[in-house]
Amino acid sequence: MSSKDEILRVRRYFDMSRRDLLRGAAALGAAGALGFGGMRKAAAATDINYIGWEGYDTFLTGGDFDKAKGFALQKTLISSTDEIITKLRLDSSAVDVCTPYFVNDDFLGAEGLLAPLDLAQIPNFAKLHPTIKHYAESNMSEDGKWFACPFTFGSICMLYDSTQIAAPTSWADLMKDEYKGKAAITADYQGNIFAMARVLGIANPHHMTRDELAKTTELLITLKKKHLKAIAPSYGDLINMYVNKEIVISQGWEPVSTWIGDGTTVKVAYPKEGASGFIEGYAIGKGSSKSAEAHALINNALSLEGQIAGADLSSIPVVTTEAMEKAGAANKALYDYTDLEGYFTRKSLVMEMYPLDEDGEYAIWDDYQEAWEKVLKA
């Protein structure tokens, strides 16, 4: 399977409602229909249950670490991160390694669904670039305990055909008259809401008043109805639109620019309002009987072999200082490791979780999901 096939689907973050997240009842009720009711326990002492994005397991097994240790990854691949929450609620002890969406990590830990990581069993944690550790800490740790270990990062940025247009400088460029019918976004609503909120001058798109969210929603509807060629359901569809010269500008994700093929003319741009940033991490289900093996795999993900294997597969970035030094020229060109602080302050912004509790003024998680449904139906 080629690298672009590994993570071509648009990464969907929020299908589960606040009630599902806080109480778990709806998630459990839906489990049977989704085929989650009978999650298979590990069949043997060396089997490790992994649930996460396809391709992200490559960091864990880089350098054939799994074969050397006699581990067999039993993979449950996801199409949205709420599936991980569902599995954890069904039986967290059956989840040995998973890749929750980073804004959920400390909450899931506080709920007793993720085990605190034993950093003594992850000596390579010390190799994390200090900037990565700094921007991951607020979402991945709580009261000094880490519930997830960073292994890569990225942003929902802008893409453009460099043979057709100049590099865009603002999310508002998606609405330029000359690009009408030649622009696209993906179905990643977290990134879309972030982008249009920033166009409206909202400092923290994850903490908007209901009025601010309403205005953002209306701007997204205007974008969809008057300017877009399409909302791409997958990165594969987005790539096809570029290959077929149907679009010249879009929302996207850095590695997509490399998946189109050698000599691609599609380039990455970071708008002045910033892109929605994220840091991906591995976590261990509370009560896992394979905790030692899971820690060993996570430690390998931060080894030089693990980091480079994962990065080479899908053109995604690395997080350790030594891997940044050893990464290939193409990877270094796509991610400027010499200015990570700039990446997380000027190019992208890493947000914390949307509010979960009503206070009468600020929009909560359910409101954001309802806003995106309104955009899709418009």
Short mmCIF file of C-alpha atoms in Angstrom, two decimals, residues 5 14 20 27 34 66 68 85 99 116 122 128 146 157 159-160 168 188 194 218 223 233 239 250 276 283 296 368:
data_model
loop_
_atom_site.label_atom_id
_atom_site.label_comp_id
_atom_site.label_asym_id
_atom_site.label_seq_id
_atom_site.Cartn_x
_atom_site.Cartn_y
_atom_site.Cartn_z
CA ASP A 5 -3.33 5.30 0.62
CA PHE A 14 -15.94 15.09 16.38
CA ASP A 20 -21.73 10.68 24.61
CA ALA A 27 -21.76 5.40 22.62
CA LEU A 34 -21.09 -0.19 14.69
CA ASP A 66 7.62 -5.76 16.69
CA ALA A 68 12.33 -8.51 17.05
CA ILE A 85 -13.67 6.82 22.86
CA THR A 99 -4.27 7.43 19.09
CA PRO A 116 -0.99 7.48 33.10
CA ILE A 122 9.71 5.44 27.77
CA LEU A 128 11.30 14.97 22.43
CA TRP A 146 1.14 12.33 30.89
CA CYS A 157 -3.36 24.55 6.34
CA LEU A 159 -2.85 24.20 -0.48
CA TYR A 160 -2.61 25.80 -3.91
CA PRO A 168 -2.49 32.60 -0.74
CA ASP A 188 -12.75 18.44 8.58
CA PHE A 194 -11.21 27.52 12.98
CA GLU A 218 -22.95 31.97 8.19
CA LEU A 223 -18.16 30.08 1.31
CA PRO A 233 -15.05 13.80 1.55
CA ILE A 239 -6.01 15.13 -4.86
CA SER A 250 -8.05 24.53 -0.96
CA SER A 276 -5.44 24.75 13.04
CA ALA A 283 -2.07 6.40 24.78
CA ALA A 296 8.02 -0.57 24.76
CA TYR A 368 -20.01 23.21 17.06
#
